[in-house]
Amino acid sequence: VEPSCTSALKEYDDLLDALVDGDGYYYACPVGHGSLPPQQVCPTCGDDELTTEPLADTGTVVTFTEIAVPSPSFSGQTPVVVIADFGPVRLTGRFVDDSDRLEVGSAVAPTVASSPDGDRHVGVRLASER
């Protein structure tokens, strides 16, 4: 793995650890553009003066999709991927609750999910299930 990839993986793992601890964050430039996952420069304006800001405890589902043909690590499952608005950022994550209760506009909370093979990734759950 190249050094820049190693650094990006470490930053992603740090974000997952923060989510587990209830201390989620995003990156913000001086103008106020937010970005997730962790970046080295603002994807909107290119500024490299980024600070970490607390991620809101809840967000609102903007859209979601059920993956009918999942990757091999989710063989036999139909994961649901959610995009949720958390203010200055949108978070993409795998939905970890019963998808029959999910709809656009649902309040969700960030969490950490795991694939069947144990890899961690960003997840979301219904805020009412906290």
C-alpha atoms as a printed R data frame, in Angstrom:
    type eleno elety resid chain resno       x       y      z
1   ATOM     1    CA   VAL     A     1   0.000   0.000  0.000
2   ATOM     2    CA   GLU     A     2   1.372   3.401 -0.987
3   ATOM     3    CA   PRO     A     3   2.109   5.931  1.798
4   ATOM     4    CA   SER     A     4  -0.750   8.269  0.792
5   ATOM     5    CA   CYS     A     5  -3.142   5.292  0.812
6   ATOM     6    CA   THR     A     6  -1.876   4.218  4.227
7   ATOM     7    CA   SER     A     7  -2.490   7.728  5.558
8   ATOM     8    CA   ALA     A     8  -6.020   7.801  4.105
9   ATOM     9    CA   LEU     A     9  -6.797   4.379  5.623
10  ATOM    10    CA   LYS     A    10  -5.522   5.547  9.024
11  ATOM    11    CA   GLU     A    11  -7.712   8.676  8.839
12  ATOM    12    CA   TYR     A    12 -10.716   6.526  7.903
13  ATOM    13    CA   ASP     A    13 -10.013   4.162 10.823
14  ATOM    14    CA   ASP     A    14  -9.715   7.200 13.113
15  ATOM    15    CA   LEU     A    15 -13.135   8.398 11.914
16  ATOM    16    CA   LEU     A    16 -14.638   4.946 12.584
17  ATOM    17    CA   ASP     A    17 -13.116   4.907 16.078
18  ATOM    18    CA   ALA     A    18 -14.589   8.369 16.742
19  ATOM    19    CA   LEU     A    19 -18.033   7.188 15.581
20  ATOM    20    CA   VAL     A    20 -17.818   4.208 17.956
21  ATOM    21    CA   ASP     A    21 -17.020   6.631 20.794
22  ATOM    22    CA   GLY     A    22 -19.926   8.911 19.834
23  ATOM    23    CA   ASP     A    23 -17.528  11.642 18.726
24  ATOM    24    CA   GLY     A    24 -18.077  11.707 14.953
25  ATOM    25    CA   TYR     A    25 -16.561  14.581 13.041
26  ATOM    26    CA   TYR     A    26 -16.149  16.034  9.586
27  ATOM    27    CA   TYR     A    27 -13.574  18.295  8.002
28  ATOM    28    CA   ALA     A    28 -14.353  21.972  7.322
29  ATOM    29    CA   CYS     A    29 -12.444  24.640  5.448
30  ATOM    30    CA   PRO     A    30 -12.345  28.295  6.626
31  ATOM    31    CA   VAL     A    31 -15.264  29.141  4.289
32  ATOM    32    CA   GLY     A    32 -17.398  26.455  5.944
33  ATOM    33    CA   HIS     A    33 -17.529  23.745  3.296
34  ATOM    34    CA   GLY     A    34 -17.773  20.342  4.975
35  ATOM    35    CA   SER     A    35 -16.309  17.076  3.734
36  ATOM    36    CA   LEU     A    36 -16.474  13.400  4.550
37  ATOM    37    CA   PRO     A    37 -14.668  11.048  4.382
38  ATOM    38    CA   PRO     A    38 -11.480  12.711  5.656
39  ATOM    39    CA   GLN     A    39  -9.710  14.725  2.952
40  ATOM    40    CA   GLN     A    40  -6.446  16.636  2.709
41  ATOM    41    CA   VAL     A    41  -8.022  19.567  0.855
42  ATOM    42    CA   CYS     A    42 -11.551  20.931  0.641
43  ATOM    43    CA   PRO     A    43 -13.207  19.217 -2.350
44  ATOM    44    CA   THR     A    44 -15.253  22.376 -3.040
45  ATOM    45    CA   CYS     A    45 -12.674  25.176 -2.921
46  ATOM    46    CA   GLY     A    46  -9.298  23.389 -2.638
47  ATOM    47    CA   ASP     A    47  -8.286  25.057  0.646
48  ATOM    48    CA   ASP     A    48  -5.878  22.908  2.667
49  ATOM    49    CA   GLU     A    49  -6.546  24.668  6.006
50  ATOM    50    CA   LEU     A    50  -9.019  22.095  7.313
51  ATOM    51    CA   THR     A    51 -10.285  21.720 10.858
52  ATOM    52    CA   THR     A    52 -12.388  18.993 12.401
53  ATOM    53    CA   GLU     A    53 -15.909  19.871 13.455
54  ATOM    54    CA   PRO     A    54 -18.364  17.736 15.448
55  ATOM    55    CA   LEU     A    55 -20.765  15.673 13.344
56  ATOM    56    CA   ALA     A    56 -24.417  16.174 14.271
57  ATOM    57    CA   ASP     A    57 -25.912  13.348 16.347
58  ATOM    58    CA   THR     A    58 -28.689  12.834 13.786
59  ATOM    59    CA   GLY     A    59 -29.218  13.393 10.105
60  ATOM    60    CA   THR     A    60 -32.021  13.014  7.594
61  ATOM    61    CA   VAL     A    61 -32.179  10.338  4.889
62  ATOM    62    CA   VAL     A    62 -31.932  11.946  1.454
63  ATOM    63    CA   THR     A    63 -31.987   8.703 -0.531
64  ATOM    64    CA   PHE     A    64 -31.214   5.010 -0.183
65  ATOM    65    CA   THR     A    65 -30.843   1.941 -2.335
66  ATOM    66    CA   GLU     A    66 -30.899  -1.803 -1.803
67  ATOM    67    CA   ILE     A    67 -27.917  -3.516 -3.424
68  ATOM    68    CA   ALA     A    68 -29.412  -6.462 -5.337
69  ATOM    69    CA   VAL     A    69 -26.041  -7.805 -6.510
70  ATOM    70    CA   PRO     A    70 -23.661  -7.224 -3.592
71  ATOM    71    CA   SER     A    71 -19.915  -7.644 -3.496
72  ATOM    72    CA   PRO     A    72 -18.622 -11.102 -2.500
73  ATOM    73    CA   SER     A    73 -18.116  -9.959  1.118
74  ATOM    74    CA   PHE     A    74 -21.918  -9.527  1.374
75  ATOM    75    CA   SER     A    75 -22.823 -12.735 -0.450
76  ATOM    76    CA   GLY     A    76 -26.337 -13.855  0.429
77  ATOM    77    CA   GLN     A    77 -27.312 -10.426  1.760
78  ATOM    78    CA   THR     A    78 -28.952  -7.386  0.208
79  ATOM    79    CA   PRO     A    79 -27.303  -4.441  1.956
80  ATOM    80    CA   VAL     A    80 -29.065  -1.082  1.979
81  ATOM    81    CA   VAL     A    81 -26.900   2.001  1.435
82  ATOM    82    CA   VAL     A    82 -28.135   5.356  2.735
83  ATOM    83    CA   ILE     A    83 -27.129   8.922  1.951
84  ATOM    84    CA   ALA     A    84 -28.095  11.179  4.852
85  ATOM    85    CA   ASP     A    85 -27.822  14.937  5.295
86  ATOM    86    CA   PHE     A    86 -25.920  15.916  8.445
87  ATOM    87    CA   GLY     A    87 -25.875  19.678  7.895
88  ATOM    88    CA   PRO     A    88 -22.738  20.750  6.068
89  ATOM    89    CA   VAL     A    89 -21.971  17.152  5.021
90  ATOM    90    CA   ARG     A    90 -23.718  14.145  3.601
91  ATOM    91    CA   LEU     A    91 -22.791  10.783  5.032
92  ATOM    92    CA   THR     A    92 -22.972   7.578  3.007
93  ATOM    93    CA   GLY     A    93 -23.274   4.390  5.030
94  ATOM    94    CA   ARG     A    94 -24.809   0.943  5.228
95  ATOM    95    CA   PHE     A    95 -28.157   0.825  7.006
96  ATOM    96    CA   VAL     A    96 -27.979  -1.544  9.993
97  ATOM    97    CA   ASP     A    97 -31.666  -1.697 11.044
98  ATOM    98    CA   ASP     A    98 -34.739  -3.296  9.459
99  ATOM    99    CA   SER     A    99 -34.971  -1.687  6.014
100 ATOM   100    CA   ASP     A   100 -38.784  -2.017  6.001
101 ATOM   101    CA   ARG     A   101 -38.827   0.926  8.436
102 ATOM   102    CA   LEU     A   102 -36.552   3.142  6.347
103 ATOM   103    CA   GLU     A   103 -37.891   5.970  4.217
104 ATOM   104    CA   VAL     A   104 -36.670   9.249  2.761
105 ATOM   105    CA   GLY     A   105 -36.868  11.778  5.579
106 ATOM   106    CA   SER     A   106 -36.153   9.246  8.343
107 ATOM   107    CA   ALA     A   107 -33.956  10.522 11.179
108 ATOM   108    CA   VAL     A   108 -30.760   8.473 11.365
109 ATOM   109    CA   ALA     A   109 -27.657   8.373 13.547
110 ATOM   110    CA   PRO     A   110 -24.118   7.522 12.436
111 ATOM   111    CA   THR     A   111 -22.588   4.264 13.598
112 ATOM   112    CA   VAL     A   112 -20.001   1.707 12.553
113 ATOM   113    CA   ALA     A   113 -21.077  -1.407 10.677
114 ATOM   114    CA   SER     A   114 -19.159  -4.534  9.770
115 ATOM   115    CA   SER     A   115 -19.271  -6.736  6.720
116 ATOM   116    CA   PRO     A   116 -19.685 -10.492  7.264
117 ATOM   117    CA   ASP     A   117 -15.912 -10.864  6.846
118 ATOM   118    CA   GLY     A   118 -15.307  -8.347  9.669
119 ATOM   119    CA   ASP     A   119 -14.283  -5.223  7.746
120 ATOM   120    CA   ARG     A   120 -15.546  -2.039  9.429
121 ATOM   121    CA   HIS     A   121 -17.266   0.761  7.539
122 ATOM   122    CA   VAL     A   122 -19.579   3.703  8.154
123 ATOM   123    CA   GLY     A   123 -23.130   2.739  8.974
124 ATOM   124    CA   VAL     A   124 -26.363   4.479  9.876
125 ATOM   125    CA   ARG     A   125 -29.263   3.385 12.072
126 ATOM   126    CA   LEU     A   126 -32.633   4.843 12.863
127 ATOM   127    CA   ALA     A   127 -32.212   7.607 15.430
128 ATOM   128    CA   SER     A   128 -35.137   6.136 17.358
129 ATOM   129    CA   GLU     A   129 -33.117   2.908 17.868
130 ATOM   130    CA   ARG     A   130 -30.231   4.586 19.730
